[in-house]
Tab-separated table of C-alpha atoms and ligand atoms in Angstrom:
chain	number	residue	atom	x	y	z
A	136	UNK	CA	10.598	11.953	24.251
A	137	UNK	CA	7.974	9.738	22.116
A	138	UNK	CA	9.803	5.812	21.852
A	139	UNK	CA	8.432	3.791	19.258
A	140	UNK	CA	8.590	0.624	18.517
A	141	UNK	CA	8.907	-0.657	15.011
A	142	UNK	CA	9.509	-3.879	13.024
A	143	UNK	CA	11.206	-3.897	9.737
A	144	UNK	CA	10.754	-7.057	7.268
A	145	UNK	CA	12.698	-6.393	4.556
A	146	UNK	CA	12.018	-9.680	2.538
A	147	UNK	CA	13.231	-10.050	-1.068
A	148	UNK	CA	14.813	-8.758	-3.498
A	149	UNK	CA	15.295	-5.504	-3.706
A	150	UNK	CA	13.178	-5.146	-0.231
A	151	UNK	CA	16.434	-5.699	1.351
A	152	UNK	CA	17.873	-2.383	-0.187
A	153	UNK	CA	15.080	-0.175	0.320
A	154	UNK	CA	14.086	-1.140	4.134
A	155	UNK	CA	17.596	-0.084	5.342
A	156	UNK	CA	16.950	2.954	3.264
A	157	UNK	CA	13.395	3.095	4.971
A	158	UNK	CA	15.447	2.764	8.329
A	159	UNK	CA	17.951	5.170	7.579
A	160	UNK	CA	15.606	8.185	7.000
A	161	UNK	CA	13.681	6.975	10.064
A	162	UNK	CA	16.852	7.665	12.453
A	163	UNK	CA	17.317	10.914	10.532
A	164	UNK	CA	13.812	12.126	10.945
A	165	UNK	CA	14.282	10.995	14.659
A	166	UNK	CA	17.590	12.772	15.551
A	167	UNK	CA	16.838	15.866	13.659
A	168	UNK	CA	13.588	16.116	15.579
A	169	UNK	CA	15.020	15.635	19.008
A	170	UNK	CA	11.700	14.558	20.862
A	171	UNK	CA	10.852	11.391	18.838
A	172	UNK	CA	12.632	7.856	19.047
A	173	UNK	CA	12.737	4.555	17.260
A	174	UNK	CA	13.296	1.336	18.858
A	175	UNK	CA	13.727	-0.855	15.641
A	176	UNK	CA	13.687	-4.938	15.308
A	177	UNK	CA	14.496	-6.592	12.204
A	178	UNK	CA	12.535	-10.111	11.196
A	179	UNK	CA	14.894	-11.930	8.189
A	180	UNK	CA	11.973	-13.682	6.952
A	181	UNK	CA	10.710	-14.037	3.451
A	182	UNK	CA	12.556	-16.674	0.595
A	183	UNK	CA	15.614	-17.221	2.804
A	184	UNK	CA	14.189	-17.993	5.345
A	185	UNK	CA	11.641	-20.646	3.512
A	186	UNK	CA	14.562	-22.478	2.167
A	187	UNK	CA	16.099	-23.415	5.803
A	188	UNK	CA	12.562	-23.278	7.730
A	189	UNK	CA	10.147	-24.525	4.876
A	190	UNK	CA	7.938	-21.840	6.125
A	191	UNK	CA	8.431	-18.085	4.839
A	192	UNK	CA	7.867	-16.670	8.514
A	193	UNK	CA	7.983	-18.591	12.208
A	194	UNK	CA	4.620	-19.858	13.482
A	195	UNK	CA	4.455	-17.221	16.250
A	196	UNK	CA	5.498	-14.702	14.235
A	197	UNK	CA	2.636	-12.624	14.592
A	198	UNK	CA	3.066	-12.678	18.230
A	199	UNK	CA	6.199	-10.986	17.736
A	200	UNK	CA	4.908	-8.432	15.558
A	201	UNK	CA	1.663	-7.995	17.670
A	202	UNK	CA	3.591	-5.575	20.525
A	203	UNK	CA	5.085	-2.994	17.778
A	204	UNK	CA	3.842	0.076	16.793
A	205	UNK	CA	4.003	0.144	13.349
A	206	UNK	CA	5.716	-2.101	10.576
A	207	UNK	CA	8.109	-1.136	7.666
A	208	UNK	CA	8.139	-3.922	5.241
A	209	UNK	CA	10.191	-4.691	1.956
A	210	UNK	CA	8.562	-7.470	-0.817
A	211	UNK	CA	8.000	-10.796	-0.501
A	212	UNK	CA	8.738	-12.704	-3.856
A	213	UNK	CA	11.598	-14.883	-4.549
A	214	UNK	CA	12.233	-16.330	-8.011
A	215	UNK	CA	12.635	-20.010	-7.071
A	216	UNK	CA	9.904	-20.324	-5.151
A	217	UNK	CA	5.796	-20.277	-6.091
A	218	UNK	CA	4.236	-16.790	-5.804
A	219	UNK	CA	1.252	-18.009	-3.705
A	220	UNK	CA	3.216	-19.508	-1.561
A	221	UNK	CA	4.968	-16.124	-0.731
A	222	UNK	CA	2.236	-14.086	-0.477
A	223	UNK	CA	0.205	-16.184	1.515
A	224	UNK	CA	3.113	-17.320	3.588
A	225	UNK	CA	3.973	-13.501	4.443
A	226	UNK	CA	2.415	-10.792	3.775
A	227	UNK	CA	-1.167	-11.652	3.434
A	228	UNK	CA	-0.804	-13.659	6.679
A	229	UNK	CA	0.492	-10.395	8.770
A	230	UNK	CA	-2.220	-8.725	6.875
A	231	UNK	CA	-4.873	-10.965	7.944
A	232	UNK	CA	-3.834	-12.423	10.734
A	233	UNK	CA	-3.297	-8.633	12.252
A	234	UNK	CA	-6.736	-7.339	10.702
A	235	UNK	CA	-4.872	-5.014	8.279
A	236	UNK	CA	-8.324	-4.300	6.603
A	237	UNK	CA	-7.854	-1.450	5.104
A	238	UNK	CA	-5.209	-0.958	2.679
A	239	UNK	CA	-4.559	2.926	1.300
A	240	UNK	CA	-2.395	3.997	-1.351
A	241	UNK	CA	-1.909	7.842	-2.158
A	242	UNK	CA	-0.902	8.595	-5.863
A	243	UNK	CA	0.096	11.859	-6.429
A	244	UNK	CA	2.255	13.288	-9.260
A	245	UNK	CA	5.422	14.657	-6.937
A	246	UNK	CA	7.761	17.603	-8.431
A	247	UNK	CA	10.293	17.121	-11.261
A	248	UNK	CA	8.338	13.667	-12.190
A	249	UNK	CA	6.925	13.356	-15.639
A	250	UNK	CA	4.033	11.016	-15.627
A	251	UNK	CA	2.288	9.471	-18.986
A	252	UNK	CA	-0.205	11.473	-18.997
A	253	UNK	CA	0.848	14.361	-21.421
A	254	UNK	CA	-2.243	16.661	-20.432
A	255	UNK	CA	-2.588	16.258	-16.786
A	256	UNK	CA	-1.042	19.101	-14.358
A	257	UNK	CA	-0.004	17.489	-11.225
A	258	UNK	CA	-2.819	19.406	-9.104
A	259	UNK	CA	-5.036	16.920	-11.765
A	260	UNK	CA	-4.176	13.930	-10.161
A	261	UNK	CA	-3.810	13.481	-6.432
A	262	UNK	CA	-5.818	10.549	-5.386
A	263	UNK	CA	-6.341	7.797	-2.342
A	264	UNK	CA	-6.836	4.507	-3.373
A	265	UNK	CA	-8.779	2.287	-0.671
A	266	UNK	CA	-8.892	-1.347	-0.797
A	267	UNK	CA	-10.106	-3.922	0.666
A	268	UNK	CA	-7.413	-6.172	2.055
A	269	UNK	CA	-8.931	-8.936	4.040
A	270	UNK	CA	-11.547	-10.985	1.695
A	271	UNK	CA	-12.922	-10.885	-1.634
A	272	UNK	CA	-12.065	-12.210	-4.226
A	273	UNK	CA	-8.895	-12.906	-2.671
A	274	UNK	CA	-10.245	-14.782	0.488
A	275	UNK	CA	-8.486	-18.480	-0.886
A	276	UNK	CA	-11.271	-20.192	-0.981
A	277	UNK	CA	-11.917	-22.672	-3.678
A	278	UNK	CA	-10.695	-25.623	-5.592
A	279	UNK	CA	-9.547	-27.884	-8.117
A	280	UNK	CA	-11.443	-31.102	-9.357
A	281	UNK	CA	-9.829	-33.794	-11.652
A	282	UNK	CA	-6.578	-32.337	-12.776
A	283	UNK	CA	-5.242	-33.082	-15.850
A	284	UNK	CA	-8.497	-34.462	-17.333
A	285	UNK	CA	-11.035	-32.922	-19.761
A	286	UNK	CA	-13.546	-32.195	-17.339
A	287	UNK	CA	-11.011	-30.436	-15.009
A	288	UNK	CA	-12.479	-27.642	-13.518
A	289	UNK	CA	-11.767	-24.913	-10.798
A	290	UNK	CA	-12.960	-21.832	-8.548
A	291	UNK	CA	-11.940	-19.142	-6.955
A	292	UNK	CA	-14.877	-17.834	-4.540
A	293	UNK	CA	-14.837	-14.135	-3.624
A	294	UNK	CA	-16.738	-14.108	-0.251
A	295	UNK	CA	-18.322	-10.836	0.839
A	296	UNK	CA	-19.490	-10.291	4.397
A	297	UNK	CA	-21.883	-7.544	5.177
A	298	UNK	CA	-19.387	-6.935	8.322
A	299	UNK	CA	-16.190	-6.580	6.008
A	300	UNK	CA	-18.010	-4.298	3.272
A	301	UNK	CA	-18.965	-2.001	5.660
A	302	UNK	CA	-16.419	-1.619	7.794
A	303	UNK	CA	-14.603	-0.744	4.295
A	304	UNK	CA	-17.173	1.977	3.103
A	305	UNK	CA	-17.434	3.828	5.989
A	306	UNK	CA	-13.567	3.825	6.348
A	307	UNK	CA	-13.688	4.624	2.997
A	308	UNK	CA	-15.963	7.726	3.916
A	309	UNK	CA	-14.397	8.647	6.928
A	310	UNK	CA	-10.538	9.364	4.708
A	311	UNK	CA	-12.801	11.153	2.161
A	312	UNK	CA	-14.198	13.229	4.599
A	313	UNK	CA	-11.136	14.221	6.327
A	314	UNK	CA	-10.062	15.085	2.618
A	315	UNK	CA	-10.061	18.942	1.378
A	316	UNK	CA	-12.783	17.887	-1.597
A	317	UNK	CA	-14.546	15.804	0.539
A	318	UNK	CA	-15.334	12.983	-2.270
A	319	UNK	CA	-15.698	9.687	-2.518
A	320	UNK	CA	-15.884	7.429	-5.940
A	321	UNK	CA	-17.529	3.866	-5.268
A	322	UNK	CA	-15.989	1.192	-7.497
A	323	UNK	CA	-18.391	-1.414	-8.417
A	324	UNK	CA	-19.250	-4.424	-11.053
A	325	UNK	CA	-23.255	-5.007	-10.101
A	326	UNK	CA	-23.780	-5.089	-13.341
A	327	UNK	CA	-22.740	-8.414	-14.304
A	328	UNK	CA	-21.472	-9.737	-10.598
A	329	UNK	CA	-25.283	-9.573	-9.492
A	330	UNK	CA	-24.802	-11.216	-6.100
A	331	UNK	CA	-21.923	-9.379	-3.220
A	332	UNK	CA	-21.557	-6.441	-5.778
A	333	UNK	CA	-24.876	-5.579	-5.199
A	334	UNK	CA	-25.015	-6.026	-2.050
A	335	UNK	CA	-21.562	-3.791	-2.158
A	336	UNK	CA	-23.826	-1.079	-3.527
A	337	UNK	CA	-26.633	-1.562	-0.959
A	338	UNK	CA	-24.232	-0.958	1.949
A	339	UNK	CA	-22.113	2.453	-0.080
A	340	UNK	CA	-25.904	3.916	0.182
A	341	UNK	CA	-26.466	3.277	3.725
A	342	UNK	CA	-23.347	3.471	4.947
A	343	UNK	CA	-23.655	7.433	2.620
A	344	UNK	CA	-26.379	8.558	4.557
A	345	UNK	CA	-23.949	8.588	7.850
A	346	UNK	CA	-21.898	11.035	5.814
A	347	UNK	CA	-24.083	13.506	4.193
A	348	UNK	CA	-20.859	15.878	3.344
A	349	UNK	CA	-19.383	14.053	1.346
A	350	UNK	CA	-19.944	13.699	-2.296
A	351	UNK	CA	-20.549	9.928	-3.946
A	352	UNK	CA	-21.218	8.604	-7.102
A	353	UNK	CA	-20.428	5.028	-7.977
A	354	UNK	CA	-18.388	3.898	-11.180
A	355	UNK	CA	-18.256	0.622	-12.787
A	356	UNK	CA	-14.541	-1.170	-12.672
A	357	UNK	CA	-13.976	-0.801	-16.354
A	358	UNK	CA	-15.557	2.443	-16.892
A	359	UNK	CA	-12.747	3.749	-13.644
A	360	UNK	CA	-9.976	2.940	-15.562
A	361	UNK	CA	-11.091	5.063	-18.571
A	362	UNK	CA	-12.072	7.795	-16.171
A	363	UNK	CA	-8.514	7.534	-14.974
A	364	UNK	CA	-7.029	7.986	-17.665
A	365	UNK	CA	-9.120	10.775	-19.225
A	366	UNK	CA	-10.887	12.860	-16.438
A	367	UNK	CA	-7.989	12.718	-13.707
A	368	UNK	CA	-9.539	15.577	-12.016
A	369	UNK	CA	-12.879	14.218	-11.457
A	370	UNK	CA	-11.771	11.451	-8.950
A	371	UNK	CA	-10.081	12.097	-5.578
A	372	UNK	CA	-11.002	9.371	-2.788
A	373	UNK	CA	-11.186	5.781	-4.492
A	374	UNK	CA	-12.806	2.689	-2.709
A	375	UNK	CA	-12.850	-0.767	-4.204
A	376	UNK	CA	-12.719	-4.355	-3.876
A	377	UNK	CA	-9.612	-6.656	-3.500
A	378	UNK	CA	-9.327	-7.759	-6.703
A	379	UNK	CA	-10.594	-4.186	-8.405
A	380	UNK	CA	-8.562	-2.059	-6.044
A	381	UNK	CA	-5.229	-4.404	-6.616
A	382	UNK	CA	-5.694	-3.432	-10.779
A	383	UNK	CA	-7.043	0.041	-10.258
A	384	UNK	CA	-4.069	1.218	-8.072
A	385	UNK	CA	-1.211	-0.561	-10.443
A	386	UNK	CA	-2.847	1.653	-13.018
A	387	UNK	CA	-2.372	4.549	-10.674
A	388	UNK	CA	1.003	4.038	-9.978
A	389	UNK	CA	2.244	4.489	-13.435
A	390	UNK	CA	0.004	7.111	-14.107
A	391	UNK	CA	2.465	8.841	-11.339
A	392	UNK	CA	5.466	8.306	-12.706
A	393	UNK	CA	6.669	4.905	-11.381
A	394	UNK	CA	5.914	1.639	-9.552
A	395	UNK	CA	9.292	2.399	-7.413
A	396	UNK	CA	7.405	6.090	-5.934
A	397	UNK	CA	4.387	4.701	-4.802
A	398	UNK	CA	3.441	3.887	-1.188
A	399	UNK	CA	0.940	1.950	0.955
A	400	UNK	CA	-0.559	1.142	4.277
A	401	UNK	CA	-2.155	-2.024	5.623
A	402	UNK	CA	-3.893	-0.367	7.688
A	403	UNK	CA	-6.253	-1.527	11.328
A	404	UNK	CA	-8.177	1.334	11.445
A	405	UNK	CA	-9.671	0.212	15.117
A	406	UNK	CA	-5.783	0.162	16.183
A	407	UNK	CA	-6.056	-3.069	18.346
A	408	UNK	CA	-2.588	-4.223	16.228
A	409	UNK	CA	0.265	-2.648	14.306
A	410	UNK	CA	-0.334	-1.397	10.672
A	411	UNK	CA	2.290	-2.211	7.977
A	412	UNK	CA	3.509	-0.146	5.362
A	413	UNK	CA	5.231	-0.805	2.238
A	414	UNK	CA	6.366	0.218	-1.055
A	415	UNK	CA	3.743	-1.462	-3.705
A	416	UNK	CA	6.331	-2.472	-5.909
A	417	UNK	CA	7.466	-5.952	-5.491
A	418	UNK	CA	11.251	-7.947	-5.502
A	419	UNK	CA	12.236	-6.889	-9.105
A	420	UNK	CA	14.979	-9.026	-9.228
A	421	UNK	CA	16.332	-7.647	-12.518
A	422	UNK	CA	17.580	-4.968	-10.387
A	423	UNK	CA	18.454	-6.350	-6.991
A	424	UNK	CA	22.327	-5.951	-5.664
A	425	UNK	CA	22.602	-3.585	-8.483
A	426	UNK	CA	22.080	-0.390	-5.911
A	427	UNK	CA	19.527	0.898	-9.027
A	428	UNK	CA	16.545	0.331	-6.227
A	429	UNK	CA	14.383	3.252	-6.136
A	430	UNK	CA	13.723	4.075	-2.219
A	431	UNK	CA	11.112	6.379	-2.654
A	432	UNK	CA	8.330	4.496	-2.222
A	433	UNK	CA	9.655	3.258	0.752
A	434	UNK	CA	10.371	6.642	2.051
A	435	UNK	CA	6.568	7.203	1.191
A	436	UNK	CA	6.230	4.570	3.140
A	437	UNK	CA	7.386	5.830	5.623
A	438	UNK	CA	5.504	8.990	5.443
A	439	UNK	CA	2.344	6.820	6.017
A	440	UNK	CA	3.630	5.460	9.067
A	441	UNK	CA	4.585	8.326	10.807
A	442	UNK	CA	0.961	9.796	10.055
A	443	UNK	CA	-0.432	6.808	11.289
A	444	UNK	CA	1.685	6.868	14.590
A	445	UNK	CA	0.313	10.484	14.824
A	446	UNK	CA	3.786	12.189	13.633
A	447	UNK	CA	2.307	14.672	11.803
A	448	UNK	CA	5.252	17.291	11.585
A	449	UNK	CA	8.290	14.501	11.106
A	450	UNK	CA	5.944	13.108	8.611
A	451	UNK	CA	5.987	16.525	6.635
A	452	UNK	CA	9.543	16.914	6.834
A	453	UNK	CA	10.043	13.332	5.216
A	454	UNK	CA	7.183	14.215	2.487
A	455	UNK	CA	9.188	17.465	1.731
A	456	UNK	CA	12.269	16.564	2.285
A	457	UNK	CA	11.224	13.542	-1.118
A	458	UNK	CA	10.128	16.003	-2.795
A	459	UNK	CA	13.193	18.351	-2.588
A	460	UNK	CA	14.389	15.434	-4.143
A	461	UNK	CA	12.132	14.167	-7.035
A	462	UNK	CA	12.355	18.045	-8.423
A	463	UNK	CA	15.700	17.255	-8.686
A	464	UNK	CA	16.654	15.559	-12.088
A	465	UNK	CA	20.150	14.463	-10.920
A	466	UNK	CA	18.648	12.496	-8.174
A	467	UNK	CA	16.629	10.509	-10.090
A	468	UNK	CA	16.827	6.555	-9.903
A	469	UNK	CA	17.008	4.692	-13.783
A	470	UNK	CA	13.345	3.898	-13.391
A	471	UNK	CA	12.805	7.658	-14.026
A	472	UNK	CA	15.367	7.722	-16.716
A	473	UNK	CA	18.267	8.937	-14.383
A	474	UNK	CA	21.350	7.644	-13.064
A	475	UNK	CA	21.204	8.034	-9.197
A	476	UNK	CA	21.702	5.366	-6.678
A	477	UNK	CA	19.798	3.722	-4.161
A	478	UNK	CA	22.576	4.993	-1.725
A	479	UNK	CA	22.389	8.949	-3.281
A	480	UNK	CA	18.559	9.580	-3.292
A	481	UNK	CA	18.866	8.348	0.712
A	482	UNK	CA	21.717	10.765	1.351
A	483	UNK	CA	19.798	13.827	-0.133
A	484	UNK	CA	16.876	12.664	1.761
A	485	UNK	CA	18.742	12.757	4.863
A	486	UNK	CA	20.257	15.638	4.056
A	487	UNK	CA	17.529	17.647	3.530
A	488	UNK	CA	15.983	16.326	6.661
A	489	UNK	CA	19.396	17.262	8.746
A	490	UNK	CA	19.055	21.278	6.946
A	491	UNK	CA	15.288	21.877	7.631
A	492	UNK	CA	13.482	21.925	10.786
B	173	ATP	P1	7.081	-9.309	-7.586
B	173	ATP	O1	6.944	-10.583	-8.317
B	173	ATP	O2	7.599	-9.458	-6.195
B	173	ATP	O3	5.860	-8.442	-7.695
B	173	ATP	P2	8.373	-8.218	-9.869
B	173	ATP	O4	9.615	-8.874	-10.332
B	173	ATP	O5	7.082	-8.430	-10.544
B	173	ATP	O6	8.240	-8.480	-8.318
B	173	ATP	P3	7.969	-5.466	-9.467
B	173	ATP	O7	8.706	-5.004	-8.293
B	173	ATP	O8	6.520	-5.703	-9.343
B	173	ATP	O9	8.752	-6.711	-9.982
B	173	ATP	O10	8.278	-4.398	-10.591
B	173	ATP	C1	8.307	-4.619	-11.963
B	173	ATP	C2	9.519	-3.896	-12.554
B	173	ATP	O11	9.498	-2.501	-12.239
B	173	ATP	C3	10.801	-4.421	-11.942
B	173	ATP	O12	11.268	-5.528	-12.651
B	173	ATP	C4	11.728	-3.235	-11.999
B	173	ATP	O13	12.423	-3.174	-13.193
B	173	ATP	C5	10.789	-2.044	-11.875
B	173	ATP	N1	10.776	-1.550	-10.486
B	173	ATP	C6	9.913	-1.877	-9.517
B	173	ATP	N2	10.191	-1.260	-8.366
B	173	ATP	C7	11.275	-0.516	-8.586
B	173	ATP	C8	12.071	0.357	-7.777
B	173	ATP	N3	11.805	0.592	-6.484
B	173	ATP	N4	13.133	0.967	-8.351
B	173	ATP	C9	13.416	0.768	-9.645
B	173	ATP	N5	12.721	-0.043	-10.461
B	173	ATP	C10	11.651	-0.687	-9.950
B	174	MG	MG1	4.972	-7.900	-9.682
């Protein structure tokens, strides 16, 4: 019997329907596997929280997280209170404070889905998305100077270490490797950022000749999203900045179908801390309490984790067992036009999971 132990932040919004959901298929998976266990512990941080702490998650809060195995996590967003403040409060704190350097997302078109894109088979579009999660353009530095005056002005500074971009790439090269078409598109702007995007492009070429299997090419930003759109097929693994990955994989998601399907990891490939997975879509509080939640990208989610914890077989009953579901038009959630329930997609789910082994 395999015990692990996991940490669920549900967070905002509709984060707090979907993680219970996440949970739910978790103890299914478990008990109709027989040899694998969860031990779970729930953290009620995230907007709540910040209103009777002033902080969106305890100051050793990492400690707690740092002896799990993996983490399920929700969205952190609350309407009355500053976006920055709950990102950088939550999430991007786990993911930088636990090294979470990689972050995947796999966009695939699953069964019974119908996607935007009125000439692409599903087989035309299964992609892995790989950004990079702990600096950037994202790294926070910068500042303001005389607000409120004419001359106000302001930076953001993307910083770019040599370290971080390769550790990236040859992650980057490593999933594309381990990947049937062996393939790896380099996302880049060294065109007009002349500085770390070159640089960028001077490490995908050395960090390359370690891989000599796999097939590269390198494709400006703007150019990807075109590609995307129009040559589908041509693109499998994906690596990109912070800021280009964050766009890039948005774009991916509703090119599948729906932001509520797809899934990521925060991933440390070394292992020295838990990763954390979570649905990318965020607290969409137009829906929240409504039981209208779509848990699939949760159950995705989920998926990830239990490849990451080396689950490979319960993580192929969970992958079937959501797409059993997705072919199945009456089971589909309002966000793909249907009238199912947060509650009814996670009872298929489970059922499925409780009728094949
Ligand atoms: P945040 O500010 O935390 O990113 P948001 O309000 O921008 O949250 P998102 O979650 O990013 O909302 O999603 C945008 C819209 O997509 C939502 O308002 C919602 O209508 C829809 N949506 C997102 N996720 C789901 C889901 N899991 N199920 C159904 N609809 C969803
Ligand atoms: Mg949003």
């Amino acid at each position: 019997m395999k015990t692990y132990k996991i940490a669920t932040i549900p967070g905002d919004g509709i984060g707090k329907e979907v993680v219970p959901a996440g949970r739910i298929v978790m103890e299914a998976v478990a008990s109709s596997q027989g040899d694998l266990r969860f031990e779970f512990e729930n953290f009620d941080w995230g907007g709540d929280y910040y209103r009777q702490h002033g902080v969106m998650m305890p100051e050793d809060g990492l400690d707690a997280l740092r002896g799990k195995d993996a983490i399920l996590f929700g969205s952190a967003g609350d309407a009355n209170i500053p976006d920055h403040i709950t990102l950088w409060g939550l999430r991007l704190k786990i993911c930088q404070g636990l090294d979470q350097y990689a972050n995947v997302r796999p966009t695939r078109i699953l069964p019974g889905i119908d996607g935007p894109l009125k000439r692409c088979a599903p087989e035309d579009l299964d992609w892995v998305i790989v950004r990079e999660n702990s600096e950037g353009e994202y790294s926070g530095v910068g500042g303001r100077v005389h607000q409120g005056h004419p001359i106000e002005a302001a930076t953001d500074v993307s910083i770019m270490t040599r370290v971080g971009v390769e550790r990236i790439l040859r992650f980057a090269f490593r999933l594309a490797q381990s990947r049937p078409r062996k393939q790896l598109t380099v996302i880049t702007k060294s065109n007009a950022q002349r500085h770390a995007m070159v640089m960028w492009d001077e490490v995908a070429a050395q960090v390359a000749r370690e891989f000599p299997d796999v097939a590269w090419d390198k494709e400006l930003v703007d150019a990807a999203t075109a590609r995307m759109v129009n040559r589908p097929r041509t693109l499998d693994t994906i690596v990109a900045t912070n800021l280009h990955a964050d766009i890039l994989s948005d774009l991916a998601a509703a090119l599948a179908g729906s932001l509520g399907i797809a899934p990521t990891g925060n991933i440390d490939p070394e292992r020295r801390y838990p990763s954390m997975f979570e649905p990318i879509h965020g607290s969409a509080f137009d829906i929240m309490g409504k039981g209208w939640a779509n848990p699939v990208g949760t159950f995705w989610s989920v998926v990830m984790l239990l490849e990451h914890l080396g689950e490979a077989a319960a993580a192929r009953r969970v992958m079937a067992a959501i797409e059993a579901v997705t072919a199945d038009p009456a089971l589909h959630t309002r966000d793909l036009g249907g009238q199912a329930g947060t509650d009814d997609v996670t009872r298929a789910v489970c059922a499925h999971l409780a009728r094949h082994d």
